[in-house]
Coordinates of C-alpha atoms in Angstrom, one line a residue:
M1 CA 0.0 0.0 0.0
S2 CA 1.4 3.5 -0.9
M3 CA 1.9 6.0 1.9
A4 CA -0.8 8.2 0.4
K5 CA -3.3 5.4 0.5
G6 CA -2.1 4.5 4.0
F7 CA -2.7 8.0 5.2
R8 CA -6.2 8.1 3.8
V9 CA -7.0 4.7 5.3
K10 CA -5.7 5.8 8.6
F11 CA -8.0 8.8 8.8
L12 CA -11.0 6.8 7.5
F13 CA -10.4 4.5 10.4
V14 CA -10.3 7.5 12.8
A15 CA -13.6 8.7 11.4
L16 CA -15.2 5.3 12.0
L17 CA -13.6 5.2 15.5
N18 CA -15.2 8.6 16.2
L19 CA -18.7 7.2 15.4
W20 CA -18.1 4.1 17.5
V21 CA -16.9 6.2 20.5
V22 CA -20.0 8.4 20.3
H23 CA -22.2 5.3 20.2
Q24 CA -20.5 3.6 23.1
A25 CA -20.6 6.8 25.2
A26 CA -24.3 7.2 24.6
C27 CA -25.1 3.5 25.3
S28 CA -23.1 3.6 28.5
M29 CA -25.6 6.0 30.0
N30 CA -28.6 4.6 31.9
V31 CA -31.2 5.7 29.3
S32 CA -33.8 3.8 27.4
S33 CA -33.0 2.5 23.9
H34 CA -35.9 4.5 22.5
G35 CA -34.8 7.7 24.3
H36 CA -31.2 7.3 23.1
Q37 CA -32.3 6.8 19.5
A38 CA -34.6 9.8 19.5
H39 CA -31.9 12.0 21.0
S40 CA -29.3 10.9 18.5
R41 CA -31.7 11.6 15.6
F42 CA -32.2 15.1 17.1
L43 CA -28.5 15.9 17.2
L44 CA -27.9 14.5 13.7
D45 CA -30.9 16.0 12.1
N46 CA -30.7 19.6 13.5
G47 CA -28.0 20.5 11.0
V48 CA -25.9 22.3 13.6
S49 CA -22.1 22.7 13.3
R50 CA -21.3 20.2 10.6
T51 CA -18.1 22.3 10.5
P52 CA -16.7 24.1 13.5
P53 CA -18.8 27.1 14.7
M54 CA -17.5 30.6 13.9
G55 CA -18.4 33.8 15.6
W56 CA -17.6 36.0 18.5
N57 CA -17.9 35.8 22.3
S58 CA -17.9 38.7 24.8
W59 CA -15.8 37.3 27.6
N60 CA -12.1 37.6 26.6
H61 CA -12.3 41.4 25.9
F62 CA -15.4 42.7 27.8
H63 CA -15.8 40.2 30.7
C64 CA -18.8 41.5 32.7
D65 CA -18.8 44.9 31.1
L66 CA -21.2 44.0 28.4
N67 CA -24.5 45.5 27.3
E68 CA -26.9 45.5 24.4
T69 CA -25.1 48.4 22.7
I70 CA -21.9 46.3 22.6
I71 CA -23.7 43.3 21.2
R72 CA -25.5 45.3 18.5
S73 CA -22.3 47.1 17.5
T74 CA -20.5 43.8 17.3
A75 CA -23.1 42.4 15.0
D76 CA -22.9 45.5 12.9
A77 CA -19.1 45.2 12.8
L78 CA -19.1 41.6 11.8
V79 CA -21.2 42.6 8.8
S80 CA -19.4 45.8 7.8
T81 CA -15.9 44.2 8.0
G82 CA -16.9 41.3 5.8
L83 CA -16.3 38.8 8.6
A84 CA -19.9 37.6 8.6
K85 CA -19.5 36.6 4.9
L86 CA -16.5 34.6 5.8
G87 CA -18.6 32.5 8.3
Y88 CA -18.5 34.4 11.6
K89 CA -22.2 34.1 12.3
Y90 CA -22.6 33.6 16.1
V91 CA -22.7 36.7 18.4
N92 CA -22.4 35.2 21.8
L93 CA -23.2 36.8 25.2
D94 CA -21.0 35.3 28.0
D95 CA -21.6 35.7 31.7
C96 CA -23.3 38.6 33.4
W97 CA -26.2 39.2 31.0
A98 CA -29.0 38.4 33.4
E99 CA -30.5 39.8 36.6
G100 CA -29.1 38.5 39.8
E101 CA -32.2 36.5 40.7
R102 CA -35.0 34.8 38.7
D103 CA -38.5 36.4 38.4
K104 CA -41.5 35.3 40.4
K105 CA -42.2 32.5 37.9
G106 CA -38.6 31.3 38.2
N107 CA -37.6 32.6 34.8
L108 CA -34.2 34.1 33.8
R109 CA -34.5 37.7 32.6
G110 CA -32.1 40.1 30.9
K111 CA -30.4 42.6 33.2
L112 CA -32.6 45.7 33.0
T113 CA -29.8 48.2 33.3
T114 CA -27.6 46.7 30.5
F115 CA -30.2 44.9 28.3
P116 CA -33.3 47.1 28.7
S117 CA -34.8 45.9 25.4
G118 CA -34.7 42.3 26.5
I119 CA -32.9 39.3 25.0
K120 CA -35.7 38.5 22.6
A121 CA -35.4 41.9 21.0
L122 CA -31.6 41.5 20.9
A123 CA -32.0 38.2 19.1
D124 CA -34.3 39.7 16.6
Y125 CA -31.8 42.4 15.8
V126 CA -28.9 40.0 15.4
H127 CA -31.1 37.7 13.2
S128 CA -32.0 40.8 11.1
K129 CA -28.3 41.0 10.2
G130 CA -28.2 37.4 9.0
L131 CA -26.4 36.3 12.2
K132 CA -27.2 34.1 15.2
L133 CA -27.4 34.9 18.9
G134 CA -25.6 32.8 21.5
I135 CA -26.1 32.9 25.3
Y136 CA -24.4 31.7 28.5
A137 CA -25.7 29.5 31.3
D138 CA -24.2 27.3 34.0
A139 CA -24.7 23.7 35.2
G140 CA -24.6 25.0 38.8
N141 CA -26.6 27.2 41.2
R142 CA -24.8 30.3 40.1
T143 CA -22.7 31.3 37.1
C144 CA -18.9 31.8 37.4
S145 CA -19.2 35.5 38.1
N146 CA -21.7 34.8 40.8
Q147 CA -23.7 37.6 39.4
M148 CA -26.6 35.6 37.9
P149 CA -28.4 32.3 38.5
G150 CA -27.3 29.0 37.2
S151 CA -29.5 26.5 35.5
L152 CA -29.1 23.6 37.8
G153 CA -32.6 22.3 38.5
H154 CA -34.1 24.7 35.9
E155 CA -32.9 22.9 32.8
D156 CA -36.2 22.5 31.1
Q157 CA -37.5 25.9 32.0
D158 CA -34.3 27.7 30.8
A159 CA -34.1 25.7 27.6
R160 CA -37.7 26.7 26.8
T161 CA -36.8 30.3 27.5
F162 CA -33.8 30.2 25.3
A163 CA -35.8 28.7 22.5
E164 CA -38.6 31.2 22.9
W165 CA -36.1 34.1 22.7
G166 CA -34.6 32.7 19.5
V167 CA -31.2 31.7 20.9
D168 CA -29.0 29.7 18.6
Y169 CA -26.0 28.8 20.8
I170 CA -25.5 28.0 24.4
K171 CA -22.3 27.9 26.3
Y172 CA -22.9 25.8 29.4
D173 CA -20.3 26.5 32.2
N174 CA -19.6 24.5 35.4
C175 CA -19.3 26.8 38.4
Y176 CA -21.1 26.6 41.7
N177 CA -22.3 23.1 41.0
D178 CA -23.6 20.6 43.5
G179 CA -20.6 18.3 43.4
S180 CA -22.3 15.7 41.3
K181 CA -20.7 14.2 38.2
N182 CA -20.4 16.8 35.4
R183 CA -21.7 14.3 32.8
G184 CA -25.1 13.8 34.4
R185 CA -25.7 17.6 34.7
Y186 CA -24.7 18.2 31.1
V187 CA -26.8 15.4 29.8
R188 CA -29.9 16.9 31.5
M189 CA -29.4 20.2 29.7
S190 CA -28.9 18.3 26.4
R191 CA -32.3 16.6 26.9
A192 CA -33.9 19.8 27.8
L193 CA -32.6 21.5 24.6
Q194 CA -33.9 18.5 22.6
K195 CA -37.4 19.0 24.1
A196 CA -37.3 22.7 23.5
G197 CA -37.3 21.9 19.8
R198 CA -35.0 24.6 18.4
P199 CA -31.7 23.8 16.7
I200 CA -29.2 25.2 19.2
H201 CA -25.5 24.7 19.2
Y202 CA -24.8 23.1 22.6
S203 CA -21.2 23.9 23.9
L204 CA -20.3 22.0 27.0
C205 CA -17.8 24.0 29.1
E206 CA -16.7 21.7 31.9
W207 CA -13.0 22.4 31.3
G208 CA -12.1 18.9 30.3
Q209 CA -12.5 17.6 33.8
E210 CA -14.3 14.3 33.0
K211 CA -12.7 13.8 29.5
P212 CA -15.8 15.0 27.7
A213 CA -14.2 14.3 24.3
I214 CA -14.9 10.6 25.0
W215 CA -18.7 11.1 25.7
A216 CA -19.9 14.6 24.9
G217 CA -20.4 13.9 21.2
A218 CA -23.6 12.1 22.0
Y219 CA -25.1 15.1 23.7
G220 CA -23.6 18.3 22.3
H221 CA -21.8 20.0 19.4
S222 CA -18.5 21.1 21.1
W223 CA -16.8 20.5 24.4
R224 CA -14.0 22.3 26.2
T225 CA -11.0 20.1 26.6
T226 CA -9.0 22.6 28.7
G227 CA -9.1 25.3 31.3
D228 CA -9.6 28.9 30.4
I229 CA -7.3 30.6 27.8
N230 CA -5.5 33.9 28.5
D231 CA -3.8 36.4 26.2
T232 CA -0.2 35.0 26.5
W233 CA 2.1 32.8 24.5
A234 CA 2.4 30.3 27.3
S235 CA -1.3 29.9 27.5
I236 CA -1.9 29.2 23.8
T237 CA 1.0 26.7 23.5
S238 CA 0.0 24.7 26.6
I239 CA -3.7 24.7 25.5
A240 CA -2.8 23.6 22.0
D241 CA -0.9 20.6 23.4
A242 CA -3.7 19.7 25.8
N243 CA -6.3 19.8 23.1
D244 CA -4.1 17.7 20.7
V245 CA -4.5 14.7 23.0
W246 CA -8.2 14.4 22.0
A247 CA -7.9 14.9 18.3
R248 CA -9.4 11.5 17.3
Y249 CA -12.7 12.3 18.9
A250 CA -13.6 15.3 16.8
G251 CA -15.5 15.3 13.6
P252 CA -18.5 16.8 11.7
G253 CA -21.1 17.8 14.3
G254 CA -18.9 17.5 17.3
W255 CA -15.7 19.5 18.0
N256 CA -12.9 19.7 20.6
D257 CA -12.9 23.3 22.0
P258 CA -9.6 24.7 23.2
D259 CA -11.4 27.9 24.2
M260 CA -11.9 31.2 22.4
L261 CA -9.5 33.2 20.3
E262 CA -7.3 36.0 21.8
V263 CA -6.3 37.5 18.5
G264 CA -6.4 41.3 18.7
N265 CA -6.5 41.7 22.5
G266 CA -2.9 43.1 22.7
G267 CA -1.0 40.6 24.8
M268 CA 0.9 38.9 22.0
T269 CA 2.8 39.9 18.9
V270 CA 1.4 39.7 15.4
E271 CA 3.4 36.6 14.7
E272 CA 2.2 34.9 17.9
Y273 CA -1.4 35.7 17.0
R274 CA -0.9 34.3 13.5
S275 CA 0.4 31.1 15.1
H276 CA -2.5 31.0 17.5
F277 CA -5.0 31.4 14.6
S278 CA -3.2 28.9 12.4
I279 CA -3.1 26.1 15.0
W280 CA -6.7 26.7 16.1
A281 CA -7.8 26.4 12.4
L282 CA -5.8 23.3 11.8
M283 CA -7.2 21.7 15.0
K284 CA -10.7 22.3 13.7
A285 CA -11.4 24.3 16.8
P286 CA -14.4 26.6 17.0
L287 CA -13.3 30.0 15.8
L288 CA -14.9 32.4 18.3
L289 CA -13.3 35.8 18.2
G290 CA -12.6 37.4 21.6
C291 CA -11.5 40.9 20.6
D292 CA -13.5 44.1 20.2
V293 CA -14.4 43.6 16.5
S294 CA -15.7 47.2 16.1
S295 CA -12.2 48.6 16.8
A296 CA -10.0 45.8 15.4
S297 CA -6.8 46.9 13.7
R298 CA -6.0 46.1 10.1
E299 CA -3.4 43.6 11.3
T300 CA -6.0 41.8 13.4
L301 CA -8.5 41.8 10.6
S302 CA -5.9 40.4 8.2
I303 CA -5.4 37.4 10.6
I304 CA -9.0 36.6 11.5
G305 CA -10.1 37.4 7.9
N306 CA -7.7 35.1 6.1
K307 CA -10.1 33.1 4.0
E308 CA -7.6 30.5 3.1
V309 CA -6.9 29.7 6.7
I310 CA -10.7 29.7 7.5
D311 CA -11.3 27.3 4.6
I312 CA -8.9 24.9 6.3
N313 CA -10.8 25.1 9.5
Q314 CA -14.1 24.7 7.7
D315 CA -13.0 21.8 5.4
P316 CA -15.9 19.4 5.0
L317 CA -13.7 16.3 5.8
G318 CA -13.7 17.6 9.4
V319 CA -10.5 15.8 10.6
Q320 CA -8.6 17.5 13.4
G321 CA -4.9 18.1 12.5
R322 CA -2.4 16.9 15.0
K323 CA 1.2 17.4 16.2
I324 CA 3.4 15.1 14.1
R325 CA 6.8 15.9 15.5
T326 CA 8.5 18.1 18.0
K327 CA 12.2 18.7 18.9
G328 CA 13.7 21.7 20.6
G329 CA 10.6 23.8 20.2
L330 CA 10.5 23.1 16.4
E331 CA 7.2 21.4 15.5
I332 CA 5.3 19.9 12.6
W333 CA 1.5 19.8 12.8
A334 CA -0.5 18.3 10.0
G335 CA -3.9 16.8 9.0
P336 CA -5.8 15.6 5.9
L337 CA -8.2 17.8 4.0
S338 CA -10.8 17.0 1.4
R339 CA -9.8 16.2 -2.2
G340 CA -6.6 14.3 -1.0
R341 CA -4.9 17.5 0.2
V342 CA -2.9 17.9 3.4
V343 CA -2.4 21.0 5.6
V344 CA 0.9 21.4 7.3
V345 CA 2.1 24.0 9.9
L346 CA 5.7 24.4 10.6
W347 CA 5.7 26.0 14.1
N348 CA 8.7 27.5 15.8
R349 CA 8.1 27.7 19.5
S350 CA 11.8 28.3 20.3
R351 CA 13.5 31.6 20.9
A352 CA 15.4 31.9 17.7
R353 CA 14.8 31.6 13.9
A354 CA 15.4 28.1 12.7
P355 CA 14.9 25.9 9.6
I356 CA 12.1 23.3 9.9
S357 CA 11.9 20.4 7.5
V358 CA 9.0 18.1 6.8
G359 CA 9.3 14.9 4.7
W360 CA 6.4 13.6 2.6
R361 CA 6.4 10.3 4.5
E362 CA 5.7 12.1 7.8
I363 CA 2.5 13.5 6.4
G364 CA 1.3 10.5 4.5
L365 CA 2.4 11.5 1.0
S366 CA 4.3 9.3 -1.4
P367 CA 7.9 10.7 -1.4
S368 CA 8.2 10.4 -5.2
R369 CA 4.9 12.0 -6.0
P370 CA 5.1 15.7 -7.0
V371 CA 3.1 18.1 -4.8
T372 CA 2.0 21.7 -5.2
V373 CA 2.7 23.7 -2.1
R374 CA 0.6 26.8 -1.3
D375 CA 1.6 29.2 1.5
V376 CA -1.8 30.3 2.8
W377 CA -0.4 33.4 4.7
K378 CA 1.5 34.7 1.6
H379 CA -1.4 33.7 -0.6
K380 CA 0.9 32.2 -3.3
F381 CA 2.3 28.9 -4.5
V382 CA 5.8 28.3 -3.3
A383 CA 6.4 25.1 -5.3
M384 CA 4.5 23.4 -8.1
K385 CA 6.1 19.9 -8.4
R386 CA 8.0 19.5 -5.1
R387 CA 9.0 15.9 -4.1
Y388 CA 10.3 14.3 -1.0
R389 CA 10.4 17.2 1.5
L390 CA 10.1 20.9 2.2
T391 CA 12.3 23.1 4.4
S392 CA 11.5 26.6 5.5
S393 CA 13.2 29.1 7.8
V394 CA 10.7 30.1 10.5
A395 CA 11.1 33.0 12.8
S396 CA 10.8 32.7 16.6
H397 CA 7.1 32.2 17.8
S398 CA 6.0 32.2 14.1
C399 CA 4.8 29.6 11.8
K400 CA 4.4 28.7 8.1
M401 CA 1.1 27.2 7.0
Y402 CA 0.9 25.2 3.7
V403 CA -1.7 23.3 1.8
M404 CA -0.2 20.4 -0.1
T405 CA -2.0 19.1 -3.1
P406 CA -0.7 15.9 -4.9
F407 CA 0.0 16.8 -8.5
S408 CA -2.4 15.1 -10.9
G409 CA -1.0 16.3 -14.2

């Protein structure tokens, strides 16, 4: 068998393994056969997130200082910058959007001082822009800020509320819980969302504590594999490594989530942000912007608006790329794409510029077969009939990202 065929067979096996793992995870739960089948059909039939979700979340930049003006202006900016046309469609409220207590009927309600028009009106506005609204809730008694109620014990009621408001995405956090197993509490919200009847992306945010990659694909569309990100080089590198462990469990409709993007928040260099975006795209991570889109710089927009990199993330094959080799901070990450192509990232995590080489055998290509090599950051072909290997000089904390296409001429 050729190396190219072996590479494709390997990843076909991974895809089948993904389906088996999801089935086993669901069957291991103490639920009826009929209930499991109906729930699985719901997740498969709702058409949500067959590719990784793209959009924006308020937390990384605004934290609790959010209001409906910020959300509306962000929706406007996604459209005016052209980011919406590139696929950034979710506008997600994180923590602190609700009043501190429920109303007399036990319902959640938008905070009057910051969301005076209400969440339903906000959803209508976002939808009028051709976008989708996301919201935040928690599988405990209070959310992580301790400024609003959690959904523990109110799963059905809150799921109905979110559906009635027209919510399209829910991030479900894990603070102030009752000490019970995470899985059970997250499954309850999954069932509640099913009964609510609206196609909603369900993002499980239990920080990877109970290895959700193994079981969450039966109940949601993405799951956090790590703790929270911050706007530092040390954070993105450690989180990339932690997320890489679970690569085989991701695929169309269910994605490993290494947390939201920090690009544009000011804590890293342009090259570090470009590396951050490249690796998240290769890992098929949700691409949720965390900056202030309405004031984003040209450099930031050039990174998050790179269509060629976004196309890698949104590739319909849906196989998460992985770390292939590392030595002395010089790394090769790669993964298969549709139409027999391969994406490769040469990532220099060391403190000095260095050459990084990748051989065709390492990435599943036949050494003697010619390959076209496209640099997706330079937007040009750097080789048309390259054989055997590629070497590139990569600056410190920078990367080179290529799409390899076996030559068919």
